[in-house]
Coordinates of C-alpha atoms in Angstrom, one line a residue:
M1 CA 0.0 0.1 0.4
S2 CA 1.7 2.9 -1.2
G3 CA 1.7 6.2 1.3
T4 CA 2.0 8.3 -2.1
P5 CA -1.7 9.9 -2.8
P6 CA -2.3 9.7 -6.5
P7 CA -2.7 13.4 -7.0
A8 CA 0.4 14.1 -6.5
D9 CA 1.8 12.1 -9.1
G10 CA 3.1 14.7 -12.0
F11 CA 0.0 16.8 -12.7
V12 CA -0.3 20.6 -11.6
R13 CA -3.0 22.0 -9.7
R14 CA -3.5 24.6 -11.3
I15 CA -7.1 25.2 -12.0
G16 CA -8.8 27.8 -9.8
P17 CA -12.6 28.0 -8.8
F18 CA -13.7 30.0 -12.4
Q19 CA -11.6 27.8 -14.7
A20 CA -13.3 24.8 -12.9
T21 CA -16.4 26.1 -14.1
A22 CA -16.3 27.7 -17.3
I23 CA -14.7 24.0 -18.5
N24 CA -18.1 22.5 -16.9
M25 CA -19.8 24.6 -18.7
S26 CA -18.2 24.9 -21.9
Q27 CA -18.4 21.3 -22.0
M28 CA -22.5 21.0 -20.4
C29 CA -23.8 24.1 -22.9
G30 CA -21.7 23.3 -26.1
I31 CA -24.0 22.2 -29.5
G32 CA -26.3 20.7 -26.8
P33 CA -29.0 22.7 -27.1
F34 CA -29.4 24.4 -29.9
V35 CA -29.4 21.0 -31.9
T36 CA -31.2 19.1 -29.1
I37 CA -34.4 21.8 -28.9
P38 CA -36.2 20.2 -32.3
L39 CA -35.8 16.3 -30.9
M40 CA -37.2 17.7 -27.6
V41 CA -40.0 18.7 -29.0
A42 CA -40.4 15.6 -30.7
A43 CA -40.4 13.8 -28.0
F44 CA -43.3 15.3 -26.3
G45 CA -44.9 16.4 -29.7
G46 CA -45.2 19.7 -28.8
P47 CA -44.5 22.8 -25.8
Q48 CA -44.4 20.7 -23.4
A49 CA -40.9 19.7 -23.9
V50 CA -40.4 22.0 -21.5
I51 CA -40.7 18.9 -19.1
G52 CA -37.4 16.8 -20.6
F53 CA -35.1 20.0 -20.1
V54 CA -36.2 20.2 -16.2
A55 CA -36.4 16.2 -15.5
G56 CA -32.3 16.4 -16.7
A57 CA -32.1 18.9 -14.9
V58 CA -32.9 16.8 -11.4
L59 CA -30.9 13.6 -12.9
A60 CA -28.0 15.9 -13.5
L61 CA -28.2 17.4 -10.1
A62 CA -28.7 14.6 -8.3
D63 CA -26.0 12.6 -9.5
G64 CA -24.1 16.0 -9.4
L65 CA -24.2 15.3 -5.8
I66 CA -22.3 12.2 -5.9
W67 CA -19.9 13.4 -8.1
A68 CA -18.9 16.1 -5.7
E69 CA -18.9 13.9 -2.7
L70 CA -16.6 11.1 -4.9
G71 CA -14.5 14.4 -6.1
A72 CA -13.6 16.2 -3.2
S73 CA -12.6 13.2 -1.2
M74 CA -10.5 10.9 -3.7
P75 CA -9.9 14.1 -6.5
G76 CA -7.5 12.0 -8.9
S77 CA -7.1 11.9 -12.8
G78 CA -8.9 9.3 -14.1
G79 CA -12.8 10.9 -12.3
S80 CA -14.8 7.6 -12.2
Y81 CA -12.2 5.4 -12.7
V82 CA -10.9 6.4 -9.5
Y83 CA -13.9 6.1 -7.5
L84 CA -14.9 2.5 -9.1
R85 CA -11.2 1.3 -8.2
Q86 CA -11.7 2.6 -4.5
A87 CA -14.7 0.9 -4.3
F88 CA -15.6 -2.3 -5.6
Q89 CA -11.6 -3.6 -4.9
Y90 CA -12.7 -5.3 -1.9
R91 CA -15.3 -8.0 -4.2
T92 CA -14.2 -7.8 -7.3
G93 CA -10.5 -6.5 -8.1
K94 CA -9.8 -4.7 -10.6
L95 CA -13.3 -5.5 -12.7
M96 CA -15.0 -2.5 -12.8
P97 CA -12.2 0.2 -13.3
F98 CA -11.2 -2.1 -16.1
L99 CA -14.5 -2.4 -17.3
F100 CA -15.0 1.6 -16.7
V101 CA -11.7 2.6 -18.7
W102 CA -13.1 -0.3 -21.6
T103 CA -16.0 2.1 -21.6
A104 CA -15.3 5.5 -21.4
M105 CA -12.6 4.7 -24.1
L106 CA -15.6 4.9 -25.9
F107 CA -18.2 7.2 -24.5
I108 CA -16.3 9.6 -24.0
P109 CA -15.1 10.5 -28.0
L110 CA -18.4 9.9 -29.0
I111 CA -20.2 11.9 -27.4
M112 CA -17.3 14.6 -28.6
S113 CA -18.3 13.4 -31.8
T114 CA -22.4 14.5 -31.9
G115 CA -20.6 18.0 -30.9
V116 CA -18.5 17.7 -34.1
V117 CA -21.7 16.7 -36.5
G118 CA -24.0 19.7 -34.4
F119 CA -21.3 21.8 -35.4
V120 CA -21.3 20.6 -39.2
Q121 CA -24.8 21.0 -39.1
Y122 CA -25.0 24.9 -38.3
L123 CA -22.3 25.1 -40.8
G124 CA -25.0 24.4 -43.0
Y125 CA -26.7 27.7 -42.2
L126 CA -23.9 29.8 -43.5
A127 CA -23.0 27.5 -46.4
P128 CA -26.3 26.2 -47.4
G129 CA -24.8 24.4 -50.5
M130 CA -22.0 22.8 -48.5
G131 CA -22.0 19.4 -49.5
R132 CA -21.5 16.0 -47.3
S133 CA -17.4 15.1 -48.7
T134 CA -17.1 18.9 -47.9
G135 CA -19.0 18.3 -43.9
D136 CA -16.9 15.1 -43.5
L137 CA -13.6 17.4 -44.2
I138 CA -14.5 20.6 -42.3
G139 CA -15.7 18.4 -38.9
L140 CA -12.7 16.1 -39.3
G141 CA -10.0 19.1 -39.6
V142 CA -12.4 20.8 -36.0
I143 CA -11.0 17.1 -34.6
V144 CA -7.1 17.8 -35.3
L145 CA -7.8 21.1 -34.5
V146 CA -8.9 21.1 -30.7
I147 CA -5.8 17.8 -30.7
V148 CA -3.3 20.3 -31.8
L149 CA -4.8 23.3 -29.0
L150 CA -4.6 20.5 -26.1
W151 CA -1.7 19.7 -27.0
R152 CA 0.4 22.2 -24.6
G153 CA 0.5 22.9 -20.7
I154 CA -2.5 22.8 -18.6
E155 CA -1.9 26.3 -17.6
H156 CA -2.7 27.4 -21.4
I157 CA -5.9 25.8 -21.5
A158 CA -6.9 27.2 -18.5
R159 CA -6.9 30.7 -20.6
I160 CA -8.4 29.2 -23.4
T161 CA -10.8 27.3 -21.7
A162 CA -12.4 30.9 -20.1
V163 CA -12.3 32.9 -23.3
M164 CA -14.4 29.8 -25.3
W165 CA -16.7 30.0 -21.6
T166 CA -17.2 33.8 -22.7
V167 CA -18.1 33.2 -26.5
M168 CA -20.8 30.5 -25.2
I169 CA -21.9 32.8 -22.7
A170 CA -21.8 35.4 -25.4
S171 CA -24.4 32.7 -27.6
V172 CA -26.7 32.0 -25.5
T173 CA -27.2 35.6 -24.2
L174 CA -28.1 36.9 -27.2
V175 CA -30.8 34.0 -28.6
I176 CA -32.4 34.2 -25.5
V177 CA -33.0 38.6 -25.6
A178 CA -33.9 37.9 -29.5
A179 CA -36.6 35.5 -28.3
A180 CA -37.6 37.7 -25.3
T181 CA -38.5 41.3 -28.0
D182 CA -40.3 39.0 -30.2
F183 CA -41.9 36.5 -28.2
S184 CA -45.6 35.0 -28.0
A185 CA -47.1 33.6 -25.2
D186 CA -49.7 31.9 -27.9
L187 CA -46.3 29.4 -29.0
A188 CA -44.8 28.7 -26.1
F189 CA -47.6 27.8 -24.0
T190 CA -50.6 26.5 -26.2
Y191 CA -49.8 22.7 -25.9
P192 CA -51.8 20.2 -28.0
A193 CA -55.0 17.9 -26.8
H194 CA -53.9 15.4 -23.5
A195 CA -50.6 16.7 -23.9
F196 CA -50.4 16.0 -19.8
E197 CA -52.1 12.9 -19.8
F198 CA -49.7 10.8 -17.2
T199 CA -51.8 7.7 -17.3
S200 CA -50.6 7.2 -21.6
N201 CA -48.3 5.1 -21.7
T202 CA -47.5 7.8 -24.6
F203 CA -46.5 10.5 -22.2
W204 CA -44.4 7.8 -20.5
V205 CA -42.2 6.7 -23.7
G206 CA -42.0 9.9 -24.7
F207 CA -41.0 11.6 -20.8
A208 CA -38.0 9.0 -20.8
A209 CA -37.2 9.8 -24.5
G210 CA -37.1 13.4 -23.2
L211 CA -34.9 12.9 -20.1
T212 CA -32.6 11.4 -22.1
I213 CA -31.5 13.9 -24.4
G214 CA -31.9 16.1 -21.2
I215 CA -29.1 14.5 -19.6
Y216 CA -27.4 14.2 -22.8
D217 CA -27.8 17.6 -22.6
Y218 CA -26.3 18.3 -19.1
L219 CA -23.1 15.5 -20.2
G220 CA -20.4 17.7 -19.0
Y221 CA -21.0 18.3 -15.3
N222 CA -17.8 15.9 -14.1
T223 CA -15.8 16.7 -16.8
T224 CA -13.5 18.7 -13.4
A225 CA -13.8 15.2 -11.6
Y226 CA -11.9 14.0 -14.5
M227 CA -9.4 16.6 -13.3
G228 CA -10.0 16.4 -10.0
A229 CA -4.7 16.2 -10.1
E230 CA -5.0 19.6 -11.5
I231 CA -7.7 21.4 -9.7
K232 CA -7.0 23.7 -6.7
N233 CA -8.1 23.3 -3.7
P234 CA -10.4 20.3 -5.2
G235 CA -12.2 19.8 -1.6
R236 CA -14.1 22.9 -2.6
T237 CA -13.5 24.0 -5.7
L238 CA -14.8 20.5 -7.3
P239 CA -18.6 20.3 -5.6
R240 CA -18.8 23.9 -6.0
S241 CA -18.0 23.6 -9.7
I242 CA -20.4 21.0 -10.3
I243 CA -23.1 22.0 -8.7
F244 CA -22.7 25.6 -10.2
S245 CA -22.3 24.7 -13.9
I246 CA -25.9 22.7 -13.7
L247 CA -27.6 25.3 -11.6
G248 CA -26.4 27.8 -13.9
I249 CA -26.9 25.9 -17.7
M250 CA -30.4 24.5 -16.1
A251 CA -31.3 29.0 -15.6
I252 CA -30.0 28.8 -19.6
Y253 CA -31.7 26.5 -21.1
L254 CA -35.0 27.0 -19.7
L255 CA -34.4 30.6 -21.0
L256 CA -33.5 28.9 -24.2
Q257 CA -35.7 26.6 -24.7
I258 CA -38.6 28.6 -23.6
G259 CA -38.1 31.5 -25.3
T260 CA -37.6 29.5 -28.8
L261 CA -40.7 27.5 -28.4
G262 CA -42.2 31.7 -28.0
V263 CA -41.1 32.8 -31.6
I264 CA -40.4 29.7 -33.4
D265 CA -44.0 27.4 -33.9
W266 CA -43.0 23.6 -32.4
H267 CA -44.6 22.1 -35.3
R268 CA -41.7 24.0 -37.5
M269 CA -39.2 22.1 -35.8
T270 CA -40.2 18.8 -36.4
D271 CA -40.4 19.7 -39.9
P272 CA -37.1 17.8 -41.7
G273 CA -37.6 20.0 -44.8
D274 CA -37.6 23.6 -42.5
I275 CA -34.2 25.2 -41.4
A276 CA -35.3 25.4 -38.1
S277 CA -35.3 21.9 -37.5
T278 CA -31.8 21.7 -38.0
S279 CA -30.4 25.6 -37.1
V280 CA -33.4 27.0 -34.8
A281 CA -31.3 29.1 -32.8
S282 CA -30.6 30.3 -36.4
A283 CA -33.6 30.1 -37.1
V284 CA -34.9 32.0 -34.0
M285 CA -32.6 35.1 -35.0
E286 CA -33.2 35.5 -38.2
E287 CA -37.0 35.3 -37.4
T288 CA -36.3 38.3 -34.6
W289 CA -32.8 40.3 -35.9
G290 CA -33.1 39.7 -39.1
K291 CA -30.1 37.4 -41.5
G292 CA -27.1 39.3 -40.2
A293 CA -27.7 38.7 -37.0
A294 CA -28.0 35.2 -37.4
N295 CA -25.0 34.9 -39.2
T296 CA -23.2 36.4 -36.5
V297 CA -24.7 34.3 -33.6
T298 CA -24.3 31.4 -36.1
V299 CA -20.6 31.8 -35.9
L300 CA -20.6 32.5 -32.3
I301 CA -23.0 29.1 -31.6
L302 CA -20.1 27.0 -34.2
I303 CA -17.5 28.1 -31.5
T304 CA -19.4 27.3 -28.4
A305 CA -19.5 23.4 -29.9
F306 CA -15.8 24.0 -30.9
A307 CA -15.6 24.6 -26.4
S308 CA -17.3 21.9 -25.9
V309 CA -15.2 19.6 -27.4
F310 CA -12.4 21.5 -26.5
A311 CA -13.9 21.1 -22.6
G312 CA -14.6 17.3 -23.1
L313 CA -11.4 15.4 -24.6
L314 CA -9.6 17.5 -22.4
G315 CA -10.7 15.8 -19.7
G316 CA -11.7 12.8 -21.2
S317 CA -8.2 12.4 -21.8
R318 CA -7.5 12.0 -18.5
V319 CA -9.2 8.5 -18.0
P320 CA -7.1 6.3 -18.7
Y321 CA -4.0 7.8 -17.1
D322 CA -4.8 6.2 -13.8
A323 CA -5.3 3.5 -15.0
A324 CA -2.3 2.5 -17.5
R325 CA -0.2 3.8 -13.9
D326 CA -2.3 1.1 -12.4
R327 CA -1.9 -1.5 -14.0
V328 CA -5.5 -1.7 -14.9
F329 CA -5.2 -0.7 -18.5
F330 CA -2.2 -0.8 -21.3
R331 CA 0.7 0.7 -19.7
P332 CA 2.0 2.4 -22.4
Y333 CA -1.0 4.7 -20.9
G334 CA 0.0 5.7 -18.3
K335 CA 3.2 8.2 -19.4
L336 CA 2.6 12.0 -19.5
H337 CA 4.8 14.5 -22.0
P338 CA 7.8 15.4 -20.9
K339 CA 7.3 19.5 -20.8
H340 CA 3.9 19.8 -21.0
R341 CA 2.6 16.7 -17.9
F342 CA -0.4 15.2 -20.5
P343 CA -1.8 12.0 -21.1
M344 CA -0.6 12.2 -25.1
L345 CA -1.6 8.7 -25.4
G346 CA -5.1 8.7 -24.5
L347 CA -5.3 12.3 -26.3
A348 CA -4.3 10.9 -28.9
T349 CA -6.7 7.9 -28.8
M350 CA -9.5 9.7 -28.0
G351 CA -9.3 12.1 -31.1
V352 CA -9.5 9.1 -33.6
I353 CA -12.2 7.8 -32.1
T354 CA -14.2 10.8 -31.9
A355 CA -12.9 11.5 -35.9
I356 CA -14.8 7.3 -36.4
G357 CA -17.4 8.5 -34.5
F358 CA -18.3 11.6 -36.1
L359 CA -18.2 9.5 -39.5
I360 CA -20.0 7.6 -38.3
G361 CA -23.1 10.2 -37.0
R362 CA -23.0 12.2 -40.5
H363 CA -24.8 8.8 -41.4
T364 CA -27.0 8.1 -38.8
D365 CA -30.0 10.2 -36.6
L366 CA -29.2 11.7 -34.2
A367 CA -31.1 11.0 -31.6
T368 CA -30.8 7.3 -31.5
L369 CA -26.6 8.0 -31.9
I370 CA -28.0 9.9 -28.1
Q371 CA -30.0 6.6 -26.8
L372 CA -26.7 4.9 -27.8
L373 CA -23.6 6.0 -26.1
T374 CA -26.2 6.9 -23.3
T375 CA -27.2 3.4 -23.0
V376 CA -23.6 2.1 -23.0
M377 CA -22.5 4.7 -19.8
V378 CA -25.4 4.0 -17.6
I379 CA -24.0 0.4 -16.1
V380 CA -20.5 0.7 -15.8
Q381 CA -20.4 4.6 -14.7
A382 CA -23.9 5.8 -13.1
L383 CA -25.3 3.3 -12.1
A384 CA -22.1 1.9 -11.0
Q385 CA -21.0 5.4 -8.8
V386 CA -24.6 5.3 -7.2
V387 CA -23.6 2.0 -5.4
A388 CA -19.4 2.9 -5.2
L389 CA -20.8 6.9 -3.1
T390 CA -22.6 3.4 -0.4
A391 CA -19.9 0.8 -0.6
L392 CA -17.1 3.4 -0.1
R393 CA -19.2 5.1 2.9
K394 CA -19.2 1.8 4.9
R395 CA -15.8 0.4 3.9
Q396 CA -13.2 3.4 3.9
P397 CA -15.8 5.6 7.3
G398 CA -12.6 7.3 7.8
L399 CA -11.8 8.3 4.8
R400 CA -11.6 12.7 4.6
R401 CA -14.7 14.2 3.2
P402 CA -14.7 18.1 2.9
Y403 CA -18.1 17.5 0.9
R404 CA -21.0 15.1 2.1
M405 CA -24.2 14.5 0.1
W406 CA -27.2 17.0 1.1
L407 CA -29.7 14.5 1.9
Y408 CA -28.4 11.4 1.7
P409 CA -29.4 9.2 0.0
L410 CA -32.1 10.2 -1.2
P411 CA -30.9 12.3 -4.3
S412 CA -28.3 8.8 -4.5
I413 CA -32.0 7.4 -5.2
V414 CA -33.0 10.4 -7.2
A415 CA -30.2 9.5 -9.3
L416 CA -31.0 5.7 -9.8
V417 CA -34.7 5.9 -10.8
G418 CA -33.6 8.2 -13.8
W419 CA -30.9 6.0 -14.7
L420 CA -33.0 2.9 -15.1
V421 CA -36.4 4.7 -16.5
I422 CA -33.3 6.2 -19.1
Y423 CA -32.0 2.4 -19.3
G424 CA -35.4 1.1 -19.5
Y425 CA -36.9 2.9 -21.9
A426 CA -33.7 3.2 -25.0
D427 CA -35.3 0.3 -27.2
K428 CA -38.8 1.9 -27.3
N429 CA -37.4 4.9 -27.8
S430 CA -35.1 3.7 -30.7
P431 CA -36.8 1.4 -32.2
G432 CA -34.7 -1.1 -34.9
R433 CA -31.8 0.3 -33.5
H434 CA -31.3 -1.7 -29.9
P435 CA -29.0 0.7 -28.0
I436 CA -29.7 -1.9 -25.0
E437 CA -28.9 -5.1 -26.8
W438 CA -25.4 -2.9 -27.9
S439 CA -24.5 -1.9 -25.0
L440 CA -24.8 -5.7 -23.0
A441 CA -23.1 -6.8 -26.1
W442 CA -20.1 -4.1 -25.3
L443 CA -19.5 -5.2 -21.6
A444 CA -19.5 -8.9 -22.6
L445 CA -17.2 -8.0 -25.1
G446 CA -15.1 -6.5 -21.7
C447 CA -15.5 -8.9 -19.2
V448 CA -13.4 -11.2 -21.8
A449 CA -11.1 -8.9 -22.2
F450 CA -10.7 -8.5 -18.7
V451 CA -10.8 -12.3 -18.5
V452 CA -7.3 -12.7 -20.8
W453 CA -6.4 -8.9 -19.2
A454 CA -6.7 -10.2 -16.1
R455 CA -4.6 -14.0 -16.8
Y456 CA -1.5 -12.0 -17.8
E457 CA -1.4 -10.1 -15.3
K458 CA -2.4 -12.3 -12.7
V459 CA -4.2 -10.7 -10.5
W460 CA -8.3 -11.7 -9.6
P461 CA -9.8 -14.3 -10.3
F462 CA -5.7 -15.8 -11.1
G463 CA -4.6 -14.2 -8.6
S464 CA -4.8 -12.6 -5.3
K465 CA -6.9 -9.2 -5.3
E466 CA -4.9 -6.2 -4.3
I467 CA -6.5 -3.2 -1.6
S468 CA -4.9 0.1 -2.3
E469 CA -6.2 2.4 -0.5
D470 CA -4.5 5.1 -1.4
Y471 CA -6.1 8.5 0.3
L472 CA -6.4 6.7 3.5
A473 CA -2.6 5.9 3.1
A474 CA -2.0 9.0 2.2
Q475 CA -4.1 11.0 5.6
A476 CA -2.5 8.4 7.9
G477 CA 0.8 9.2 6.5
G478 CA 0.4 12.8 7.1
T479 CA -0.4 14.0 3.4
D480 CA -3.1 15.4 2.4
P481 CA -4.1 14.5 -0.9
Q482 CA -5.9 17.4 -1.9
D483 CA -2.9 19.4 -2.0
S484 CA 0.6 19.0 -4.7
G485 CA 2.4 17.0 -2.0
T486 CA 4.4 19.5 -1.1
E487 CA 2.2 20.6 2.0
T488 CA 1.2 17.7 4.8
V489 CA -1.0 18.0 7.1
T490 CA -1.5 16.8 10.9
A491 CA -3.4 13.1 10.4

């Protein structure tokens, strides 16, 4: 059992509270709401689609409180990997962290690929004659540019992120203000018959689809948890960055959704031949302030989409680093850039997968891709972390917890129910695509890969379990795992 805490090895703590919240918000409010508002309206069949964003916010906040407690008490690089490694090592050895990394190497970059798909989709508003091949090349160029910008020290990235966050706030604010200047309550609040028939199965199928789209739009509130080893004073900064970013984005989304519905007839958003179904924010600007304003805001939306992909790959590339260093993933992923101290191979691999996912996403519908991504993520990350929080409270009661979940265990129960609803209705909302079957197949393949890997490494079930309570050991040794490793506190 090592007395050196994982967060102190290699990374530098240079991200403060503002940058941390900006990173989360930039990842959350990328292209997501600008392309999913029509999807949400289609799922609910009317302006009552606002329910989807509210439900998504409730689930995000409940799940965010889980991330807040785990991230504050174990602020290492890799996020879920660290938490699952610590919680499940007592019974299943390295199985759960291995499966998480196996899955995260797929779902994190694929989520980023949806952002690039949305980028190209909105670019089509400025260049309506753009062909599919041209769009493909532009999307691939965007991914290359993101990797180039991330190939540098974290102190430079923090400054870039702050600038992108400012652009993101400007873009959504302009759309919200423009919508307010020509807002029609009749458009926004006139609902179709039977819109709120809570006893109807149709309503709940639509609700599950809307909840899936809603939580997809909020994903990113946990980005800084993946970067726990690079956050200043993570015991305070991590929980605040998660909670503040969720509340801030919730307010933005509700204003954006309601404002959009008050300008654009919701029927237009479900018409594939209408520009409102692909570039609804641009349609709002054109309807209210004219073509010139629409073009300007579309450019800002493109920058916002770019910022989301940037922030997502920034945090996601840290996931395989800790696993490789602990011999739970391929060892080359445990190396940092000799000068700038970032995980080179993790960033490069996720960049390649993002590019592949983008090309696939260009030839399938976005709603189905979102369903596939969330079902893969639910089992190995979302549900597993609900269990991990309770398991760690029982297994490591002496662990320092600068933040403890409010109203425990109520948020855990809300998160559990929400994720089960999303997973249980996945096939009904993607007929013919079978996302549940695909997620189970990927999980089964990961189990096979683990057995092969475990036999080679001679670990459980082919060897003894390796119990490594790094953060408890750091406390016992007088080292505070929330510092950079240069200071000590009394245990």
